[in-house]
Structures are given as C-alpha cells and as structure tokens.
C-alpha cells in the first residue's frame, strides 16, 4: 500500500507537479515521503518519515531541480519503519538508477542471498524494494556484458525481462536512469496498479507525437491536477521507457496475465480512480447492490443506514437506495487528527477511535441502526464504534461489511501479513458477531464482490482475492507464510496478542 508517481517534462522543472501528484496519492501511504529529480547531469533527492506536506516545503523547489523526477509515499509492509527505508532507493551502477516500488516481493530471502553472496552487493536496509533494485541493476549489468553499452534502452529492457524471471510477488516500479530517462514496469500479474499519461510539451493533454511530457502513477487521480491525460494502464509484464527527448518506448518483457488485487476496489484506491478499466466508485456502488439483497432477505427492523466514513459511503448509499431504508451520516470524522499508533497505555489506545470519530446522538438514540464498513480486518475499530453507538442510545446495532471475511494474510503489499491479526481467520461469522458486540453481522459474498469488479471490465478473467480465499496467484515458496509470522516486525506487533476467539480487548492493533 504505497503510491508512486513519475513525471518526465520537456520544458519545466517537475518538483512542484510531483508534490501535487503525491498529495493526490497520500491515501496510499502516510509514513514516509520521498522525491528525486534529475537535471540531466545530477540527481537531487529528499526523503523522510512524514506526510508529503510535512516532508517538503517551498524552499525544496530551489534544490530539487530537474525536468525529470519521481516520488513515493510509503506505507511499510516489508522492512522496518526507519526513515532510512523511505524511498526512493539508489544504486550507482550501471548508469545510476533510482527506484520507487509499490507492492511486495515474496521470494525476498532467496534474492537477498544471491545479491549479497553471489554478486557481493551490500544492502543498507531490510526493504524488499532495495533487493528489487539490486536485482535489476545486476541484470542490466549482465545485458551490458552481452550487448555492449551502445544501446542503453535495449539493455534496460533486457534487464527488466531477466528481473521479472527472477522476482516473485507484486511490483509496480518507476526508475530514473542517469543519461537515459524514466523507466516503468509492472509484474506479470498486474497485481498493483500502474498507468501512463501524456500531455504535449506546452502542458496541453491533447498533444500527440514525439517530444511530449509523460507521467506514470499508481492511480490516475494524480494526472489531472497536472494537466495529463491518461493513455492506458501499463500491461502486466510490460516495461515502458521515456527517453530524455520525450519519446516513449514500449516492451513486453514477459507474457502477462492480468490479475489485479480486488482489495484495491474495496478500500485502497480512491473512488475517483479508474484501475484497469474499472471505476472504483461504480464497483463500490455494485457492491452495495449485492449487499442490499442479503439485508433485505434477513427481514430486520432497521431504522437507518449509517456508513463508517469515508470509504463505505458509496456502498451505504446504494444499500439505502435498494432497501428504501433512510441513509444518515451518524458518524463524524475528525480530519485533523494525526497518527495515533504511538500511545503509552491502554487508556490512550481506547481513546484513539474517539479522536477520529464522534457519534451524533440524534441519529442513534432509540433507533435500530445498520453500520456499513468497507471491510473488517482486525475488528478492534468496528468493535469500539459499536460501543460508541450504544452509548449514543442505539437500541440495536447491526453491521454489514462490503467485503467478504478477511481470512488469510495478504502478501502483495497490504499491511495485514499474519493470520494472528485477522478476526475472521479462525472464527465463524456468529463468533465474530458476538466478539464485536453486534446484533447481526453481514459479509459480502466473494462471488458478488468479483462480479461487482468484473462488471467494469469483462476482459479480466481473474482477480487476486488471496486475503479472502487463500489463493496466491504468484504461488508462494514453502515456509514463506511461517517466516512472516516470525519476522521481527511482525513478532513485535503480535507479541502479546491472544489467539482469535479469546480476549481481544487489550491486544488488538489500533
């Protein structure tokens, strides 16, 4: 769950545009931000922990000069939380390559051993993205040995092809290459989103031909603010290079089979994004239509439907429309609260939800309410919201999840890596309902969720639904999930966590 953006301009510095674009992608990562630019001679970089607006200032426009650049917002799923693991990452040879990455590599340990032992490379961090960069650098170097250095674009494409043959997992990548340009590529399954856009060199998105400005981004919402027009999604297994003269070179590195992560449409992506030809907003509306059928069939006495802000709103609106039950905004979100993951004790943790949400008693007092949330992962937040609703006077509190039960670890770039963290991993729906303190609990059917997404693009045969069905489209090496359970970062998170089904009150993550 990271956001990446790259811009190659013919006529102007790109720092301000990258800054604006990253703000549009901030929902994909709030822990760290980074930007690197290229003047044609030198790279200029700044990265640190924090939001985009906190890491960068107006004065950075004087130092982060260059007509080509890229940025990253990080939500860490592999490695540590250290600022040293903020992206972009850099290797000085061959050429000099900077890289930003969205996704998660699943054969990290095997590749780490090859990079450090066989190729004698030193890794500064534990990040899988740094390993990916070093594998790419090794393979580009191998291509140079075979082809010579007369055609760097050929060598880069050959290096991407060999990298894809070695790396497993999910990866959407943008690179800056000294003396060459900007390179982007996407894993053979297209698990994480990536798209390319264009405008003419005067800033008009209607320009055609060579010598245009180009951009890559995780979501197309980052394009419009800078006057770019989306061309298309990067194909699975494809690499695209924008040279320093503004020409686009395309290369199908390996055969691809589009299998996008369905959780992008549930929660990760903004509703105003189009991913692989599918509107996130319309997908969420269709999710509401299918969920409404379950709710109607239950025959419950429901006075009003209340979404858990913000991403559940499109679903809740469609449920209300289909059932005829009034839609109400009963929970108000405080948009000016910072991160609350560093809290000294349980009393502080209990207040964390109340810092972010507040109930409007008029909408709860004496009423039977249906809360609709986009998903239930760990369960602790929705449990506290149920308590809040009862304290506001609700007679009965029902819950509907717009997604199916999250039963399995996601290993492709979402921060829910172990079964210990998932309330649905070992419990029945009735046990979960009791654990949450709700009077009824509904989950979206997986087939209905797949229909809701596929309806937007019937050409997609399969989605990655691994966190719901345990089917990992890339395959996993033996012991990979067990190694996640014992990793230092995960171990710290679950150190005192009881097995689901026992007491979660003090141990569930915020």
Coordinates of C-alpha atoms in Angstrom, one line a residue:
X1 CA 0.0 0.0 0.0
X2 CA 2.3 2.7 -1.4
X3 CA 1.9 5.4 -4.0
X4 CA 4.3 6.1 -6.8
X5 CA 4.5 8.9 -9.4
X6 CA 7.0 9.8 -12.1
X7 CA 7.0 12.8 -14.5
X8 CA 9.2 13.5 -17.5
X9 CA 8.8 17.0 -18.8
X10 CA 10.4 18.7 -21.8
X11 CA 10.4 22.3 -20.7
X12 CA 9.9 22.7 -17.0
X13 CA 11.1 21.6 -13.6
X14 CA 8.8 18.9 -12.1
X15 CA 9.2 19.1 -8.4
X16 CA 6.0 21.2 -7.8
X17 CA 4.0 18.8 -10.0
X18 CA 5.3 15.7 -8.3
X19 CA 4.5 17.3 -4.9
X20 CA 0.9 18.0 -6.1
X21 CA 0.6 14.5 -7.6
X22 CA 1.8 12.8 -4.3
X23 CA -0.9 14.8 -2.4
X24 CA -3.4 13.0 -4.6
X25 CA -1.8 9.7 -3.7
X26 CA -1.4 10.4 0.0
X27 CA -4.1 7.9 0.9
X28 CA -1.8 5.1 -0.2
X29 CA 0.8 5.8 2.4
X30 CA 1.3 8.2 5.3
X31 CA 4.5 7.0 7.0
X32 CA 7.2 8.4 4.7
X33 CA 7.6 10.5 1.5
X34 CA 10.4 11.0 -1.0
X35 CA 11.2 12.8 -4.2
X36 CA 14.1 12.6 -6.5
X37 CA 14.7 14.8 -9.6
X38 CA 17.3 14.7 -12.4
X39 CA 18.8 17.7 -14.1
X40 CA 20.4 15.8 -16.9
X41 CA 23.7 15.7 -15.0
X42 CA 22.9 15.1 -11.4
X43 CA 20.2 13.6 -9.2
X44 CA 18.7 15.6 -6.3
X45 CA 16.9 13.8 -3.5
X46 CA 14.9 14.4 -0.4
X47 CA 13.1 11.8 1.7
X48 CA 11.9 11.4 5.3
X49 CA 9.3 10.0 7.6
X50 CA 6.0 12.0 7.4
X51 CA 3.3 13.3 5.2
X52 CA 4.1 15.0 1.9
X53 CA 3.2 18.4 3.3
X54 CA 5.5 17.9 6.3
X55 CA 8.5 16.5 4.5
X56 CA 8.6 19.1 1.7
X57 CA 8.5 22.9 1.7
X58 CA 8.5 25.7 -0.9
X59 CA 12.3 26.0 -0.5
X60 CA 12.8 22.5 -1.9
X61 CA 11.8 23.8 -5.3
X62 CA 15.2 25.6 -5.3
X63 CA 17.2 22.4 -4.7
X64 CA 15.1 19.7 -6.2
X65 CA 15.5 21.0 -9.7
X66 CA 15.2 19.0 -12.9
X67 CA 12.8 18.2 -15.7
X68 CA 12.5 14.5 -14.8
X69 CA 11.6 13.2 -11.4
X70 CA 9.6 10.8 -9.3
X71 CA 8.1 10.4 -5.9
X72 CA 6.9 7.9 -3.4
X73 CA 4.5 7.8 -0.4
X74 CA 5.1 4.8 1.9
X75 CA 3.0 2.5 4.0
X76 CA 5.5 -0.1 5.0
X77 CA 4.7 -3.8 4.6
X78 CA 8.2 -5.1 4.5
X79 CA 11.4 -4.0 6.2
X80 CA 11.3 -1.6 9.2
X81 CA 9.7 1.8 10.0
X82 CA 13.1 3.6 9.8
X83 CA 13.4 6.7 7.8
X84 CA 16.4 5.0 6.0
X85 CA 13.9 2.8 4.3
X86 CA 11.9 5.6 2.9
X87 CA 12.0 5.5 -0.9
X88 CA 13.5 6.2 -3.5
X89 CA 16.5 3.9 -3.4
X90 CA 19.7 4.3 -5.4
X91 CA 22.5 2.2 -6.9
X92 CA 25.4 4.0 -8.7
X93 CA 26.0 1.3 -11.3
X94 CA 25.2 0.6 -14.0
X95 CA 24.3 4.1 -15.2
X96 CA 23.0 5.2 -11.9
X97 CA 19.5 4.1 -11.1
X98 CA 16.8 5.4 -8.6
X99 CA 13.8 3.2 -8.0
X100 CA 10.4 3.5 -6.3
X101 CA 8.2 0.5 -5.8
X102 CA 4.6 -0.4 -4.8
X103 CA 4.0 -4.0 -3.9
X104 CA 5.8 -6.7 -2.0
X105 CA 8.3 -9.3 -3.1
X106 CA 7.6 -12.8 -1.9
X107 CA 11.0 -14.5 -2.6
X108 CA 12.9 -11.8 -0.8
X109 CA 15.3 -14.1 1.2
X110 CA 16.4 -16.1 -1.8
X111 CA 17.1 -13.0 -3.7
X112 CA 18.8 -11.3 -0.7
X113 CA 21.2 -14.3 -0.5
X114 CA 22.0 -14.1 -4.2
X115 CA 22.5 -10.3 -4.2
X116 CA 24.8 -10.3 -1.1
X117 CA 26.7 -13.6 -1.6
X118 CA 26.9 -14.3 -5.3
X119 CA 27.0 -10.7 -6.5
X120 CA 28.8 -9.2 -3.5
X121 CA 26.4 -6.3 -3.1
X122 CA 25.9 -4.6 0.2
X123 CA 22.3 -3.8 1.2
X124 CA 21.8 -0.8 3.5
X125 CA 18.2 -1.8 4.6
X126 CA 15.9 -4.7 5.1
X127 CA 13.5 -3.4 2.4
X128 CA 12.4 -5.7 -0.4
X129 CA 12.4 -2.7 -2.7
X130 CA 16.2 -2.3 -2.3
X131 CA 16.6 -6.0 -3.2
X132 CA 14.4 -5.5 -6.3
X133 CA 16.6 -2.5 -7.3
X134 CA 19.8 -4.5 -6.9
X135 CA 18.5 -7.5 -8.9
X136 CA 17.5 -5.1 -11.6
X137 CA 21.0 -3.5 -11.5
X138 CA 22.6 -6.9 -11.7
X139 CA 20.5 -7.9 -14.7
X140 CA 21.1 -4.7 -16.6
X141 CA 24.8 -5.2 -16.0
X142 CA 24.5 -8.7 -17.4
X143 CA 22.8 -7.3 -20.5
X144 CA 25.7 -4.7 -20.9
X145 CA 28.2 -7.6 -20.9
X146 CA 26.4 -9.3 -23.7
X147 CA 25.2 -6.3 -25.8
X148 CA 27.8 -3.6 -25.1
X149 CA 26.8 -0.1 -24.0
X150 CA 25.8 1.4 -27.3
X151 CA 22.1 0.9 -26.8
X152 CA 21.2 1.5 -23.1
X153 CA 17.4 1.2 -23.8
X154 CA 17.9 -2.3 -25.1
X155 CA 20.0 -3.2 -22.1
X156 CA 17.4 -1.8 -19.7
X157 CA 14.6 -3.7 -21.3
X158 CA 16.7 -6.9 -21.3
X159 CA 17.4 -6.3 -17.6
X160 CA 13.7 -5.9 -16.8
X161 CA 13.0 -9.2 -18.6
X162 CA 15.6 -11.1 -16.6
X163 CA 14.4 -9.4 -13.4
X164 CA 10.9 -10.5 -14.0
X165 CA 12.1 -14.0 -14.4
X166 CA 13.8 -13.9 -11.0
X167 CA 11.5 -11.8 -8.8
X168 CA 8.2 -13.2 -7.5
X169 CA 5.4 -11.2 -6.0
X170 CA 3.7 -7.9 -6.7
X171 CA 5.6 -4.9 -8.1
X172 CA 4.8 -1.7 -9.9
X173 CA 8.0 0.2 -10.4
X174 CA 9.3 3.5 -11.7
X175 CA 13.0 4.2 -12.2
X176 CA 15.2 7.2 -13.1
X177 CA 18.3 6.2 -15.1
X178 CA 21.1 8.8 -15.5
X179 CA 21.7 9.7 -19.1
X180 CA 18.7 7.6 -20.3
X181 CA 15.3 8.7 -18.9
X182 CA 12.4 7.2 -16.9
X183 CA 11.5 3.5 -16.9
X184 CA 8.4 1.9 -15.6
X185 CA 7.3 -1.7 -15.4
X186 CA 4.6 -3.9 -13.8
X187 CA 4.7 -7.5 -12.6
X188 CA 3.4 -10.2 -14.9
X189 CA 0.1 -10.5 -13.0
X190 CA -0.5 -6.7 -12.8
X191 CA -1.4 -7.1 -9.1
X192 CA -0.7 -3.5 -8.2
X193 CA -2.0 -0.7 -10.4
X194 CA 0.2 1.5 -12.7
X195 CA -0.8 3.7 -15.6
X196 CA 0.8 6.1 -18.1
X197 CA -0.4 9.6 -19.2
X198 CA 0.7 12.2 -21.6
X199 CA 0.4 15.9 -22.4
X200 CA 2.2 18.0 -25.0
X201 CA 5.3 19.9 -24.1
X202 CA 3.2 23.1 -23.6
X203 CA 1.1 21.5 -20.9
X204 CA -1.9 20.6 -23.1
X205 CA -3.0 17.0 -22.8
X206 CA -4.2 16.9 -26.4
X207 CA -0.6 16.8 -27.8
X208 CA 0.4 13.9 -30.0
X209 CA 3.6 12.5 -31.5
X210 CA 7.1 12.5 -30.0
X211 CA 8.6 15.1 -27.7
X212 CA 5.7 15.0 -25.3
X213 CA 5.6 15.1 -21.5
X214 CA 4.8 11.8 -19.8
X215 CA 3.8 10.6 -16.4
X216 CA 3.3 7.3 -14.6
X217 CA 1.2 6.9 -11.4
X218 CA -0.3 4.3 -9.2
X219 CA -3.7 5.9 -9.7
X220 CA -4.9 8.2 -12.5
X221 CA -6.2 10.8 -10.0
X222 CA -2.6 12.1 -9.9
X223 CA -2.7 13.0 -13.6
X224 CA -5.5 15.6 -13.9
X225 CA -4.1 18.1 -11.4
X226 CA -1.0 18.4 -13.6
X227 CA -2.8 18.5 -17.0
X228 CA -2.0 15.0 -18.1
X229 CA -4.4 12.7 -20.0
X230 CA -4.3 9.0 -19.2
X231 CA -3.2 6.9 -22.1
X232 CA -3.7 3.5 -20.7
X233 CA -2.8 1.1 -17.9
X234 CA 0.7 -0.4 -18.1
X235 CA 0.2 -4.0 -19.1
X236 CA 1.2 -6.9 -16.9
X237 CA 4.8 -7.9 -17.7
X238 CA 5.4 -4.7 -19.7
X239 CA 8.1 -2.1 -19.5
X240 CA 7.8 1.5 -20.8
X241 CA 10.8 3.9 -21.1
X242 CA 10.5 7.6 -21.7
X243 CA 13.9 8.9 -23.0
X244 CA 15.3 12.3 -22.3
X245 CA 14.0 13.6 -25.7
X246 CA 10.4 12.8 -24.7
X247 CA 9.9 9.6 -26.8
X248 CA 8.0 6.6 -25.4
X249 CA 9.5 3.1 -25.9
X250 CA 7.3 0.1 -25.2
X251 CA 8.5 -3.5 -24.5
X252 CA 6.5 -6.6 -23.5
X253 CA 9.2 -8.2 -21.3
X254 CA 7.3 -11.4 -20.4
X255 CA 3.9 -12.8 -21.1
X256 CA 1.3 -11.2 -18.8
X257 CA -2.0 -12.4 -17.3
X258 CA -3.9 -9.5 -15.7
X259 CA -4.9 -10.5 -12.1
X260 CA -5.4 -7.2 -10.2
X261 CA -5.8 -7.1 -6.5
X262 CA -9.5 -6.9 -5.7
X263 CA -8.9 -5.1 -2.4
X264 CA -7.9 -2.0 -4.4
X265 CA -11.5 -1.6 -5.3
X266 CA -12.7 -2.3 -1.7
X267 CA -10.5 0.1 0.2
X268 CA -7.1 1.0 -1.1
X269 CA -7.9 3.2 -4.2
X270 CA -9.7 6.5 -4.3
X271 CA -13.3 6.2 -5.6
X272 CA -12.5 8.7 -8.4
X273 CA -9.8 6.4 -9.8
X274 CA -10.1 4.1 -12.8
X275 CA -7.9 1.0 -12.4
X276 CA -7.5 -1.4 -15.3
X277 CA -10.6 0.0 -17.0
X278 CA -12.8 -0.4 -13.9
X279 CA -14.3 2.6 -12.0
X280 CA -13.6 2.2 -8.2
X281 CA -16.7 4.2 -7.5
X282 CA -19.0 2.2 -9.7
X283 CA -17.6 -1.0 -8.3
X284 CA -18.4 0.1 -4.8
X285 CA -21.9 1.0 -5.9
X286 CA -22.4 -2.5 -7.3
X287 CA -21.1 -3.9 -4.0
X288 CA -23.9 -2.0 -2.3
X289 CA -26.5 -3.5 -4.6
X290 CA -25.5 -7.1 -3.9
X291 CA -25.1 -6.5 -0.1
X292 CA -28.6 -5.0 -0.1
X293 CA -30.1 -8.3 -1.2
X294 CA -28.7 -10.0 1.9
X295 CA -30.0 -7.3 4.2
X296 CA -33.5 -7.4 2.7
X297 CA -33.6 -11.2 3.0
X298 CA -32.8 -11.0 6.7
X299 CA -36.0 -9.1 7.3
X300 CA -34.6 -7.0 10.2
X301 CA -36.3 -3.9 11.6
X302 CA -33.7 -1.2 10.6
X303 CA -34.4 2.5 11.1
X304 CA -31.4 3.9 9.3
X305 CA -28.2 3.1 7.5
X306 CA -25.0 4.8 8.7
X307 CA -21.6 4.4 6.9
X308 CA -18.3 4.3 8.7
X309 CA -16.6 7.2 7.0
X310 CA -15.2 7.6 4.4
X311 CA -14.8 4.7 2.0
X312 CA -18.1 2.9 2.9
X313 CA -20.2 5.8 1.7
X314 CA -20.8 4.6 -1.9
X315 CA -21.8 1.2 -0.7
X316 CA -24.1 2.5 2.1
X317 CA -25.8 4.9 -0.4
X318 CA -26.6 2.0 -2.7
X319 CA -27.8 -0.2 0.1
X320 CA -30.1 2.6 1.3
X321 CA -31.4 3.1 -2.3
X322 CA -32.1 -0.6 -2.9
X323 CA -33.8 -1.2 0.5
X324 CA -35.6 2.1 0.9
X325 CA -34.1 2.5 4.4
X326 CA -33.1 6.1 5.2
X327 CA -29.4 6.9 4.8
X328 CA -27.9 9.1 7.6
X329 CA -24.5 10.5 8.4
X330 CA -24.3 9.5 12.1
X331 CA -20.5 9.3 12.5
X332 CA -18.5 12.5 12.1
X333 CA -14.8 12.1 11.2
X334 CA -12.2 14.4 12.6
X335 CA -9.9 15.1 9.6
X336 CA -7.2 16.9 11.7
X337 CA -6.1 14.1 13.9
X338 CA -2.6 12.8 13.4
X339 CA -1.5 9.2 13.6
X340 CA -2.2 7.6 17.0
X341 CA -0.2 4.5 16.8
X342 CA 2.3 5.7 19.5
X343 CA 0.3 5.6 22.7
X344 CA 1.6 4.8 26.1
X345 CA -1.1 2.7 27.5
X346 CA -4.5 1.0 27.0
X347 CA -6.4 4.0 28.2
X348 CA -4.9 6.1 25.4
X349 CA -5.5 3.4 22.9
X350 CA -9.1 3.2 23.8
X351 CA -9.4 6.9 23.1
X352 CA -7.9 6.6 19.6
X353 CA -11.2 5.9 17.8
X354 CA -12.9 8.7 19.7
X355 CA -10.3 11.1 18.5
X356 CA -11.1 10.2 14.9
X357 CA -14.9 9.6 15.1
X358 CA -17.8 11.0 17.0
X359 CA -21.4 9.9 17.1
X360 CA -24.3 12.2 16.5
X361 CA -26.8 11.1 19.3
X362 CA -29.8 12.2 17.3
X363 CA -29.2 9.6 14.7
X364 CA -28.8 6.7 17.3
X365 CA -31.0 7.4 20.3
X366 CA -33.8 4.9 20.3
X367 CA -33.1 3.6 16.8
X368 CA -32.0 0.3 15.2
X369 CA -29.0 1.2 13.0
X370 CA -27.1 -0.7 10.3
X371 CA -23.4 0.3 10.2
X372 CA -21.8 -0.3 6.9
X373 CA -18.0 -0.6 6.7
X374 CA -15.8 -1.3 3.7
X375 CA -14.1 -4.2 5.4
X376 CA -13.4 -5.8 8.8
X377 CA -9.7 -6.8 9.2
X378 CA -8.7 -6.9 12.8
X379 CA -12.1 -5.9 14.2
X380 CA -11.0 -3.7 17.0
X381 CA -12.0 -0.4 15.4
X382 CA -15.6 -1.5 14.5
X383 CA -16.0 -3.0 17.9
X384 CA -15.3 0.3 19.5
X385 CA -17.7 2.0 17.1
X386 CA -20.4 -0.4 18.1
X387 CA -19.8 0.5 21.7
X388 CA -19.9 4.2 20.8
X389 CA -23.3 3.7 19.0
X390 CA -24.8 2.0 22.0
X391 CA -23.6 4.8 24.3
X392 CA -25.3 7.2 21.9
X393 CA -28.6 5.4 22.6
X394 CA -28.9 2.9 19.8
X395 CA -31.4 0.1 20.5
X396 CA -29.8 -2.4 18.2
X397 CA -26.6 -2.2 16.1
X398 CA -26.2 -4.3 13.0
X399 CA -23.0 -4.4 10.9
X400 CA -22.5 -5.1 7.2
X401 CA -19.1 -5.5 5.7
X402 CA -18.8 -4.5 2.0
X403 CA -16.1 -7.2 1.6
X404 CA -16.0 -10.9 2.5
X405 CA -14.3 -12.1 5.7
X406 CA -10.6 -11.4 5.6
X407 CA -9.2 -14.9 6.5
X408 CA -5.7 -15.0 5.0
X409 CA -2.6 -12.9 5.0
X410 CA -2.1 -10.5 2.1
X411 CA 1.5 -10.8 0.9
X412 CA 1.3 -8.4 -2.1
X413 CA 1.6 -5.1 -0.4
X414 CA -1.2 -4.6 2.2
X415 CA -0.2 -4.3 5.9
X416 CA -2.0 -7.4 7.2
X417 CA 0.6 -10.1 6.9
X418 CA -0.3 -12.6 9.6
X419 CA -3.3 -14.7 10.5
X420 CA -2.9 -13.6 14.1
X421 CA -4.2 -10.2 13.2
X422 CA -7.3 -11.3 11.3
X423 CA -10.5 -11.7 13.4
X424 CA -12.1 -13.9 10.7
X425 CA -9.1 -16.3 10.4
X426 CA -10.4 -18.9 12.8
X427 CA -13.9 -17.8 13.8
X428 CA -17.3 -18.3 12.4
X429 CA -19.5 -15.3 11.4
X430 CA -21.6 -15.9 14.5
X431 CA -18.5 -15.9 16.7
X432 CA -17.3 -12.7 15.1
X433 CA -20.7 -11.1 15.6
X434 CA -20.5 -12.0 19.3
X435 CA -16.9 -10.7 19.6
X436 CA -17.9 -7.3 18.0
X437 CA -21.0 -7.0 20.2
X438 CA -23.3 -6.6 17.3
X439 CA -26.9 -7.7 17.0
X440 CA -26.4 -9.1 13.4
X441 CA -23.5 -9.3 11.1
X442 CA -23.4 -9.5 7.3
X443 CA -20.5 -10.1 4.9
X444 CA -20.3 -9.6 1.2
X445 CA -20.2 -12.9 -0.8
X446 CA -16.9 -13.3 -2.6
X447 CA -18.7 -14.2 -5.9
X448 CA -20.7 -11.0 -5.6
X449 CA -17.6 -8.9 -5.0
X450 CA -15.9 -10.4 -8.0
X451 CA -19.0 -9.7 -10.1
X452 CA -19.0 -6.1 -8.9
X453 CA -15.5 -5.5 -10.1
X454 CA -15.6 -7.7 -13.2
X455 CA -18.7 -5.9 -14.5
X456 CA -16.5 -2.9 -15.1
X457 CA -14.1 -4.8 -17.3
X458 CA -15.4 -8.2 -18.5
X459 CA -12.0 -8.9 -20.2
X460 CA -10.4 -9.6 -16.8
X461 CA -10.8 -13.3 -16.1
X462 CA -9.4 -13.4 -12.6
X463 CA -8.7 -11.1 -9.6
X464 CA -6.3 -11.7 -6.8
X465 CA -8.6 -12.5 -3.9
X466 CA -5.9 -14.1 -1.7
X467 CA -6.9 -12.3 1.5
X468 CA -10.4 -13.8 1.1
X469 CA -9.7 -17.3 -0.4
X470 CA -6.1 -18.0 0.3
X471 CA -5.3 -18.5 -3.4
X472 CA -2.0 -16.7 -4.1
X473 CA -1.7 -16.1 -7.8
X474 CA 2.1 -16.0 -7.9
X475 CA 2.5 -19.1 -5.8
X476 CA 4.5 -19.0 -2.5
X477 CA 7.6 -20.9 -1.5
X478 CA 7.4 -23.4 1.3
X479 CA 7.5 -21.8 4.6
X480 CA 7.0 -18.2 3.4
X481 CA 3.9 -17.5 5.5
X482 CA 5.6 -19.1 8.5
X483 CA 8.6 -16.8 8.0
X484 CA 6.3 -13.8 8.0
X485 CA 4.9 -14.9 11.4
X486 CA 8.3 -15.0 12.9
X487 CA 9.7 -11.8 11.3
X488 CA 11.0 -9.2 13.8
X489 CA 8.5 -6.5 12.8
X490 CA 5.5 -8.9 12.8
X491 CA 6.6 -10.5 16.0
X492 CA 6.7 -7.1 17.8
X493 CA 3.1 -6.5 16.6
X494 CA 1.7 -9.8 17.8
X495 CA 3.9 -10.4 20.8
X496 CA 1.2 -10.4 23.3
X497 CA -1.8 -11.0 21.1
X498 CA -4.1 -13.9 22.0
X499 CA -5.4 -16.4 19.6
X500 CA -8.6 -15.1 17.9
X501 CA -11.6 -16.3 19.8
X502 CA -10.1 -15.4 23.2
X503 CA -10.0 -11.9 24.6
X504 CA -9.1 -9.3 22.1
X505 CA -9.9 -6.3 24.3
X506 CA -6.4 -5.2 25.2
X507 CA -4.3 -6.8 22.5
X508 CA -5.8 -6.0 19.1
X509 CA -3.9 -3.5 17.0
X510 CA -5.2 0.1 16.6

